[in-house]
XYZ file of C-alpha atoms in Angstrom:
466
model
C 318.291 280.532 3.890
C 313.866 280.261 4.311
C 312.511 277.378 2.578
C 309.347 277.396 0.771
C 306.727 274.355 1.584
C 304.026 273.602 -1.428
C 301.349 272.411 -1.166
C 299.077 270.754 -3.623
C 294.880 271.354 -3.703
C 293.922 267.713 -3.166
C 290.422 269.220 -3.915
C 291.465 269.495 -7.530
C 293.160 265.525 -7.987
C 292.475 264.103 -11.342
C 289.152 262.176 -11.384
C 291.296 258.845 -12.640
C 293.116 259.530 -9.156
C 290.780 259.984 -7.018
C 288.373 256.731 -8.322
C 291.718 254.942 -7.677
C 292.251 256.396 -3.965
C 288.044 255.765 -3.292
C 288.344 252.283 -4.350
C 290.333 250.886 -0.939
C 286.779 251.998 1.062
C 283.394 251.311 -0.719
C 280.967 251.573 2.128
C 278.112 253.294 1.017
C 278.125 255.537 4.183
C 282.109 256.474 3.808
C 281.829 256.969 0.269
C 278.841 259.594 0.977
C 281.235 261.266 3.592
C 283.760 261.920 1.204
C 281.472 263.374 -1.522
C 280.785 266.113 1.219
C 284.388 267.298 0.969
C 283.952 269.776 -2.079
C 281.856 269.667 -5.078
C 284.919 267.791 -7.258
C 284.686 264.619 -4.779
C 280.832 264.838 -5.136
C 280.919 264.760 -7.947
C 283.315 261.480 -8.354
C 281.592 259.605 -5.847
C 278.280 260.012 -7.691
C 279.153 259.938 -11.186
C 281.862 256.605 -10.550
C 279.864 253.413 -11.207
C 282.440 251.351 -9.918
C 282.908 252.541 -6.532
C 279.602 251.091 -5.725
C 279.672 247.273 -6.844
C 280.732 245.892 -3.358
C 277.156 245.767 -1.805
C 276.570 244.567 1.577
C 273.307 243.402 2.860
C 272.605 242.602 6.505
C 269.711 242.777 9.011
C 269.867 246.553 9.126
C 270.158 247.060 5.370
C 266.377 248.759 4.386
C 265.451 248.157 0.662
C 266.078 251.869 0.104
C 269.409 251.822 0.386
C 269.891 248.501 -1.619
C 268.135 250.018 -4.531
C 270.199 253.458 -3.965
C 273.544 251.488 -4.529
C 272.422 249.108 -7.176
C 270.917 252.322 -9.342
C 274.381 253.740 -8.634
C 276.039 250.626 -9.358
C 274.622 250.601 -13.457
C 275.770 247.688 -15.579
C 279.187 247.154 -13.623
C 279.581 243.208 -12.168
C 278.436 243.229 -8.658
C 280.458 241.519 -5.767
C 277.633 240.221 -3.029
C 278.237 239.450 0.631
C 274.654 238.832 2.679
C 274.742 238.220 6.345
C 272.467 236.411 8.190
C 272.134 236.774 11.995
C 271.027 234.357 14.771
C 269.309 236.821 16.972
C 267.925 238.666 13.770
C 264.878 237.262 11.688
C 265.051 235.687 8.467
C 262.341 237.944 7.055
C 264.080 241.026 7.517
C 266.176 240.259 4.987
C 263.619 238.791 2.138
C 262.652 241.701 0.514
C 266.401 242.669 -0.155
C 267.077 239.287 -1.451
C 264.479 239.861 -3.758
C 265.750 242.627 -5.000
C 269.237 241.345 -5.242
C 267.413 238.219 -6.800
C 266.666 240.680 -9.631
C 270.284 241.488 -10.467
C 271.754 237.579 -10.450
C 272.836 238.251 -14.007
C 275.571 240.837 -12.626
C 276.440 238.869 -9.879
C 280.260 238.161 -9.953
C 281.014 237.148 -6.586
C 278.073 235.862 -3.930
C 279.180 235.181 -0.300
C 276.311 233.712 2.399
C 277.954 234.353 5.929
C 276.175 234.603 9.276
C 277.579 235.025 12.888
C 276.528 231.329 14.145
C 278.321 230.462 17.602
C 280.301 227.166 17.688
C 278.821 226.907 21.172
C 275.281 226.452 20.605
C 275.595 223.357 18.500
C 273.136 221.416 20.104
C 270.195 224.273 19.507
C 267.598 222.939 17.147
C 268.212 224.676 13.260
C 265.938 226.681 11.257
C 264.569 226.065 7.744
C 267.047 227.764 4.844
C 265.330 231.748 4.621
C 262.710 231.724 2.024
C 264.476 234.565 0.114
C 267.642 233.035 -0.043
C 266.003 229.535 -1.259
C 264.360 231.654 -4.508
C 267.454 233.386 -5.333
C 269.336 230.158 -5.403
C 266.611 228.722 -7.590
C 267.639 225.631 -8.878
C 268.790 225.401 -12.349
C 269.070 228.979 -12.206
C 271.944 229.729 -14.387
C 274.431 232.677 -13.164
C 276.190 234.191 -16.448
C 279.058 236.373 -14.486
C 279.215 234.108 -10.840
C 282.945 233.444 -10.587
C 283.166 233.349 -7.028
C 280.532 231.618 -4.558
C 280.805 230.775 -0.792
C 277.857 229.583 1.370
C 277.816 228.856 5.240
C 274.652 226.873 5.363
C 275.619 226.046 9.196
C 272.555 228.328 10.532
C 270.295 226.236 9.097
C 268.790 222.869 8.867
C 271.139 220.799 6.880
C 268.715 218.500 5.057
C 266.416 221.287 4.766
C 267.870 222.576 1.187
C 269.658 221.051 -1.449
C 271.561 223.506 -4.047
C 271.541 223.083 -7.256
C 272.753 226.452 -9.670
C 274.783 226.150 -12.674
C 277.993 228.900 -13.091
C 279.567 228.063 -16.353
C 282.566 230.565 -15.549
C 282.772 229.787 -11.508
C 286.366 230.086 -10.562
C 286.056 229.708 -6.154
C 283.601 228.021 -4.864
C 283.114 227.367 -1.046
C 280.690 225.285 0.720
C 280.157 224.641 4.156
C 277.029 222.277 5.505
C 275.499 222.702 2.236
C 273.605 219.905 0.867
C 274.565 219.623 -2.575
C 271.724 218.318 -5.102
C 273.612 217.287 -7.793
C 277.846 218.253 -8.578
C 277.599 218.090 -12.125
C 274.834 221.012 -12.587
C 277.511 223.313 -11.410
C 279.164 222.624 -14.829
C 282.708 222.828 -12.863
C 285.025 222.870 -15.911
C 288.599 224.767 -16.508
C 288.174 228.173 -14.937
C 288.164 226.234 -11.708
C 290.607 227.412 -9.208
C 289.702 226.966 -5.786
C 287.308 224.592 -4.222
C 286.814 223.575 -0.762
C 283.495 221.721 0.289
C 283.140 220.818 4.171
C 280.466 218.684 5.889
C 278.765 219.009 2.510
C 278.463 215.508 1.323
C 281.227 214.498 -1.490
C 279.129 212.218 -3.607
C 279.627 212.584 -7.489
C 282.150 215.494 -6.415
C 285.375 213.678 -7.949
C 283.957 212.515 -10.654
C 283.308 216.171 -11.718
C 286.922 217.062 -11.128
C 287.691 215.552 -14.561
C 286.807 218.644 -15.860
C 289.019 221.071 -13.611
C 292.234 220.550 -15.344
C 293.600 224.252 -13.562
C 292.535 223.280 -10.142
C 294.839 224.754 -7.625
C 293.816 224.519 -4.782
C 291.397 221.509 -3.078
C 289.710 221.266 0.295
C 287.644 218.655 1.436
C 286.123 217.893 4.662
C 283.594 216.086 6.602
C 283.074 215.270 9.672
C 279.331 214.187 9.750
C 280.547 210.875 9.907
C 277.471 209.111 10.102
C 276.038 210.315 7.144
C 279.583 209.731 5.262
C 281.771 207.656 6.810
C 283.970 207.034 3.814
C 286.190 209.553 1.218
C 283.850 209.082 -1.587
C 286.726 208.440 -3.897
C 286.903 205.684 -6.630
C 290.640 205.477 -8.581
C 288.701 204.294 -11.424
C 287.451 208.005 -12.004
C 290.370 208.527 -14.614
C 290.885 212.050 -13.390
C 293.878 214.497 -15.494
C 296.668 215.256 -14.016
C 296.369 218.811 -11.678
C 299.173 220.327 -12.759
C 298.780 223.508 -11.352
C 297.223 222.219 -7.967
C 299.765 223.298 -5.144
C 297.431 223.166 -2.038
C 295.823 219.575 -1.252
C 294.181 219.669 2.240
C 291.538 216.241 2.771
C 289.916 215.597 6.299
C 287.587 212.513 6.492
C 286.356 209.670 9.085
C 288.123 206.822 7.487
C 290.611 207.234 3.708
C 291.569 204.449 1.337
C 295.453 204.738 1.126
C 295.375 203.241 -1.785
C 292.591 205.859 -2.986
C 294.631 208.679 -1.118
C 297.958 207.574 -2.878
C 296.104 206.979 -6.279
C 294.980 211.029 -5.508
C 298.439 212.289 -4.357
C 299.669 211.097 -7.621
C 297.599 212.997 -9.566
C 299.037 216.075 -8.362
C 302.422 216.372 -8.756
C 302.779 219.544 -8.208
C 301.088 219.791 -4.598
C 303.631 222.364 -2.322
C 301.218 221.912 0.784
C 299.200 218.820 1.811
C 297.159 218.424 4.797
C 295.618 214.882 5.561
C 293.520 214.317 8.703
C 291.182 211.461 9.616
C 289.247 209.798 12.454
C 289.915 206.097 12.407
C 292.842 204.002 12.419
C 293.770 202.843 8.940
C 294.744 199.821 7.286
C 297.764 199.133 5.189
C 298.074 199.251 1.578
C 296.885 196.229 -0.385
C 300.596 195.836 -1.623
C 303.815 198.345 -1.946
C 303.909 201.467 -4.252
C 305.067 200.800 -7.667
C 304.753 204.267 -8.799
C 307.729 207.042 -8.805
C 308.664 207.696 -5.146
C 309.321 211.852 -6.259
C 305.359 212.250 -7.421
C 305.668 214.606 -4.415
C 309.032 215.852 -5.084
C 307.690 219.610 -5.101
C 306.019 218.980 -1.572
C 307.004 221.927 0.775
C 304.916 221.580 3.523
C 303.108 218.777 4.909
C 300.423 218.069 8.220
C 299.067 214.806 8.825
C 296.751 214.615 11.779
C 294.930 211.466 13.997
C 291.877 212.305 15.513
C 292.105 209.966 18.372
C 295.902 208.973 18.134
C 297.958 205.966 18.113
C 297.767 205.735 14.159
C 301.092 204.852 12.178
C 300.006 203.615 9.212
C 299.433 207.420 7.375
C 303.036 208.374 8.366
C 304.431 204.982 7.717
C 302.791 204.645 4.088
C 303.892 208.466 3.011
C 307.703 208.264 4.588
C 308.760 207.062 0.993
C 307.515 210.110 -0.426
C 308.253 212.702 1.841
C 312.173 211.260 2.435
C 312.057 212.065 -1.596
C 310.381 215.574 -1.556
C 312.243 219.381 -0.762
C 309.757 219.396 2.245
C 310.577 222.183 4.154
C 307.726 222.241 7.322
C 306.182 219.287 8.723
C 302.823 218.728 11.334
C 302.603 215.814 12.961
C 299.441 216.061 15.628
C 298.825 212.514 17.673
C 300.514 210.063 15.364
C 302.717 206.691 16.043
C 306.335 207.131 15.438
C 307.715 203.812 15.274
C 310.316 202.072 13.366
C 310.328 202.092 10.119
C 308.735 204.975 9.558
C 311.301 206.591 8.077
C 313.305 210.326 8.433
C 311.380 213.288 8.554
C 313.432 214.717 5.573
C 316.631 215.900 5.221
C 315.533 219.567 3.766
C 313.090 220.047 6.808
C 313.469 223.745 8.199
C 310.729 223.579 10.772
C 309.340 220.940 12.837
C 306.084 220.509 15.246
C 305.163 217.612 16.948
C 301.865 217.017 18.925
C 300.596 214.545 20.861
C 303.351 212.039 19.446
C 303.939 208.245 20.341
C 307.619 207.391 19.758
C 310.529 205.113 20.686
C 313.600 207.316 21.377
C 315.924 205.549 18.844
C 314.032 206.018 16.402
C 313.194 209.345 17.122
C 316.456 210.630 17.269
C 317.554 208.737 13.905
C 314.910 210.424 12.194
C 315.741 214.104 13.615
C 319.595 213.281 13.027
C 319.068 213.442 9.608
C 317.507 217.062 9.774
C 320.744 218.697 9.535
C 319.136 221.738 8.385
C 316.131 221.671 11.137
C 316.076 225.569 12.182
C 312.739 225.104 14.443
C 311.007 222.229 17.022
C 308.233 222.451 18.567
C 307.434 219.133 20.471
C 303.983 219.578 22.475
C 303.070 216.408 24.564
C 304.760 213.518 23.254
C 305.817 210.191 25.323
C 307.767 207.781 24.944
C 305.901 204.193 24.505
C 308.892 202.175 26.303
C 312.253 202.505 28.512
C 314.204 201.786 25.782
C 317.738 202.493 25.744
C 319.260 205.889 25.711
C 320.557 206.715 21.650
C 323.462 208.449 21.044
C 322.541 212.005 19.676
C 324.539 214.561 18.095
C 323.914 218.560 17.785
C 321.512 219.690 14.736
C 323.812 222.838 13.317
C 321.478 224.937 12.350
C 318.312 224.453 15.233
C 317.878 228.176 16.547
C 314.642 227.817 18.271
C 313.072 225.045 20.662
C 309.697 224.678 22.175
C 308.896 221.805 24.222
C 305.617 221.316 26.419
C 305.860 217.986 28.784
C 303.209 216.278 29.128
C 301.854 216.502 33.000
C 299.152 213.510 32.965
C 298.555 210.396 31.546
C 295.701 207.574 32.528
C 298.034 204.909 32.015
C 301.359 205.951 33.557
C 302.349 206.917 37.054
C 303.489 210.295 37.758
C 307.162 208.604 38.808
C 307.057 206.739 35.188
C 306.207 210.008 33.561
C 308.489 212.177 34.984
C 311.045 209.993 34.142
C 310.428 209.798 30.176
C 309.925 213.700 30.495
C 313.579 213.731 31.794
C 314.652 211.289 28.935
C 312.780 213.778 26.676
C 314.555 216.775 27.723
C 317.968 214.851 27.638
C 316.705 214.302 24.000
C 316.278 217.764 23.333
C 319.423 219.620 24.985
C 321.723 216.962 23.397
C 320.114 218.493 20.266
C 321.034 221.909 20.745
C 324.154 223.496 19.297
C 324.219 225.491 22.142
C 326.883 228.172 20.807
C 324.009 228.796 17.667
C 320.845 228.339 19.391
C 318.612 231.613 20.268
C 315.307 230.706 22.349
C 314.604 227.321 24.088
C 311.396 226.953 26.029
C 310.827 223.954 27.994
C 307.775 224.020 30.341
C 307.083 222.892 33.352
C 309.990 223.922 34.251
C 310.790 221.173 37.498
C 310.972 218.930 34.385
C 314.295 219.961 33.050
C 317.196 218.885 34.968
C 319.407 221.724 37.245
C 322.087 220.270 35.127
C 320.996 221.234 31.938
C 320.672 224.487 33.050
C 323.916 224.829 34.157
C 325.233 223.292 30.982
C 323.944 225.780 29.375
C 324.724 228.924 30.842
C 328.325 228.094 31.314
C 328.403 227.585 26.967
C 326.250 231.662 27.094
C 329.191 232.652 29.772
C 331.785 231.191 26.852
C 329.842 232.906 24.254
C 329.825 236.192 25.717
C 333.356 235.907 26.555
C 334.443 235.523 22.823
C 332.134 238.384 21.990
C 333.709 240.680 24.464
């Protein structure tokens, strides 16, 4: 019995369909392509407004073409993305942002990238384009702008200072920016997502008040001698963020008090990210707030910049042993007693550049009894302290651990010794009939016994299987 195969004119797609199959590629030059399939597809690509919003300007971009695409563009809202180059001039791209200047009213989304290489930090920074200064005019206000991000790190950081007001901004992103003044942004409810870095934070929480649907908040800076402080006061009387789920803060020095007054205004955070330079002090005096104002944490990654620092991990134990948290960073902290348990819904586990006393290392991963994954990269013990008594974690599948190979202060003897304790740590860990993948490296560290060990529990394995 034949078959019959039909086919179906794709020439002759409704126009609704074919707008909607156009949309995933808006590059002027692709979209011109496909009008030269048939007269139909011509006749969609020139006649459809909205397939030619998302303009593009870059070095090679003549005014010709901008004007072609923003004629072809009519009223629609436009989305903006200019890139600067550092082997390309400045001037090249004026006369576009000129013309683009002339459109600000359409403007919905406006992103400033350029291709600047981390590794020429040290070379000397141009003055902020002249074009790109007048179409950020200050008090310039932008009636659609719901989306702005600027990487100001081409330029000379003290060179420009924004200043633009976006009633209905929704994202904004800043990145070595100097910021004139936060409350001419007129930051209010549509707020969504904000993260400012190396920007200077001054007056920045104090606009927050208004950004009741905040829901996601970066901020970082590491131009520590300009700002060597979270500028943070806990007299601000900010609202509560209830919908704020992503809390990520990176600074020189933080105020746990400050940082503990913050946490507890979102109470809904699901992932929290705290990193900072210098070694902190303790709180003025215990928490007597609610020890579950993190109870919906999920995710958590608290990081030293030089190491040896306990009092972060030591102050938030309380909160996270009372959270759901599920994944937990730690990158060169101080794990000593009491700092707590690392939480007894914790899936996955990654420790980095750790300081820790085996007891209480092992009483705080006992508690994991639903750990899945550990990664341990570089950690040491601080003492010879006596060896605990450890018991198999059920459900651990996966292991990764990377020994540390040199230390200034320890001999190599001394070190290969707490590597061994270490990895006597970690295979006393594994349920070895459940576990899939364990990766310890170097390799000379792990004990010929171990190895043994656990092949002859694969060989037992394999035998029930069979």
């Amino acid at each position: 019995m034949g078959c019959t195969t039909s086919t179906m004119d794709v020439t002759r797609l409704p126009f609704e369909l074919l707008v909607e199959i156009f949309s995933h590629e808006t590059k002027p030059n692709v979209l011109m392509t496909v009008a030269q399939v048939c007269r139909h597809w011509h006749h969609v690509v020139l006649h459809e407004s909205s397939l030619w919003t998302e303009v593009c300007v870059t070095p090679d971009t003549t005014p010709a073409q901008l004007n072609l695409q923003l004629a072809r563009s009519g009223a629609h809202a436009l989305s903006v993305e200019v890139s600067f180059r550092t082997s390309g001039s400045p001037d090249d791209l004026d006369q576009c942002l000129s013309t683009i200047m002339l459109e600000y009213e359409l403007i919905e989304a406006l992103v400033i990238t350029s291709d600047y290489n981390w590794g020429f930090r040290q070379t000397v920074k141009t003055s902020w384009p002249a074009g790109l200064v007048a179409l950020l005019l200050p008090g310039r206000i932008w009636p659609r702008l719901r989306t702005l991000r600027l990487n100001g790190e081409l330029w000379s950081f003290n060179d420009f200072r924004l200043c633009l007001v976006a009633p209905v901004l929704r994202d904004l992103e800043l990145h070595t920016v100097r910021v004139r003044d936060w409350h001419c942004f007129g930051l209010g409810s549509r707020m969504r997502r904000l993260q400012v870095s190396d920007t200077g934070t001054r007056g920045l929480f104090a606009t927050l008040r208004g950004c009741m649907s905040l829901e996601s908040l970066l901020v970082k800076d590491s131009i520590a001698h300009n700002y060597d402080t979270l500028h943070y006061d806990n007299s601000l009387a900010l609202p509560t963020f209830h919908s704020l789920t992503h809390l990520d803060i990176k600074w020189a020095a933080i105020d746990l008090n400050m940082l503990i007054d913050l946490l507890a205004h979102c109470p809904n955070a699901e992932r929290v990210s705290i990193s900072h330079d210098k070694t902190l002090e303790p709180l003025a005096s215990p928490y007597t707030g609610s020890l579950y104002m993190l109870s919906h944490l999920r995710a958590i990654t608290l990081r030293s910049q030089w190491g040896g620092d306990d009092t972060l991990l030591h102050s938030l134990a309380p909160f996270i042993d009372s959270s759901g948290l599920e994944h937990m960073e730690l990158n060169n902290m101080r794990f000593i007693d009491p700092s707590g348990s690392f939480g007894a819904a914790l899936r996955t586990l990654k420790l980095t550049g750790l300081v820790y006393e085996s007891g209480d290392l092992v009483q705080a991963l006992s508690q994991c009894t639903k750990l899945e994954s550990l990664t341990i990269d570089r950690i040491i013990t601080s003492t010879h302290d006596d060896r605990p008594v450890v018991m198999p974690l059920p459900l651990l599948r996966s292991v990764t651990v990377d020994c540390i190979t040199k230390h200034h202060g320890l001999s190599s003897d001394i070190l290969g010794a707490r590597n061994r304790r270490l990895v006597d740590i970690i295979m006393a860990l594994l349920p070895l009939p459940g576990v899939r993948e364990v990766t310890i490296r170097p390799i000379p560290l792990a004990r010929t016994t171990h190895i043994s060990l656990t092949i002859g529990h694969l060989r037992t394995v394999m035998d029930r299987l069979s």
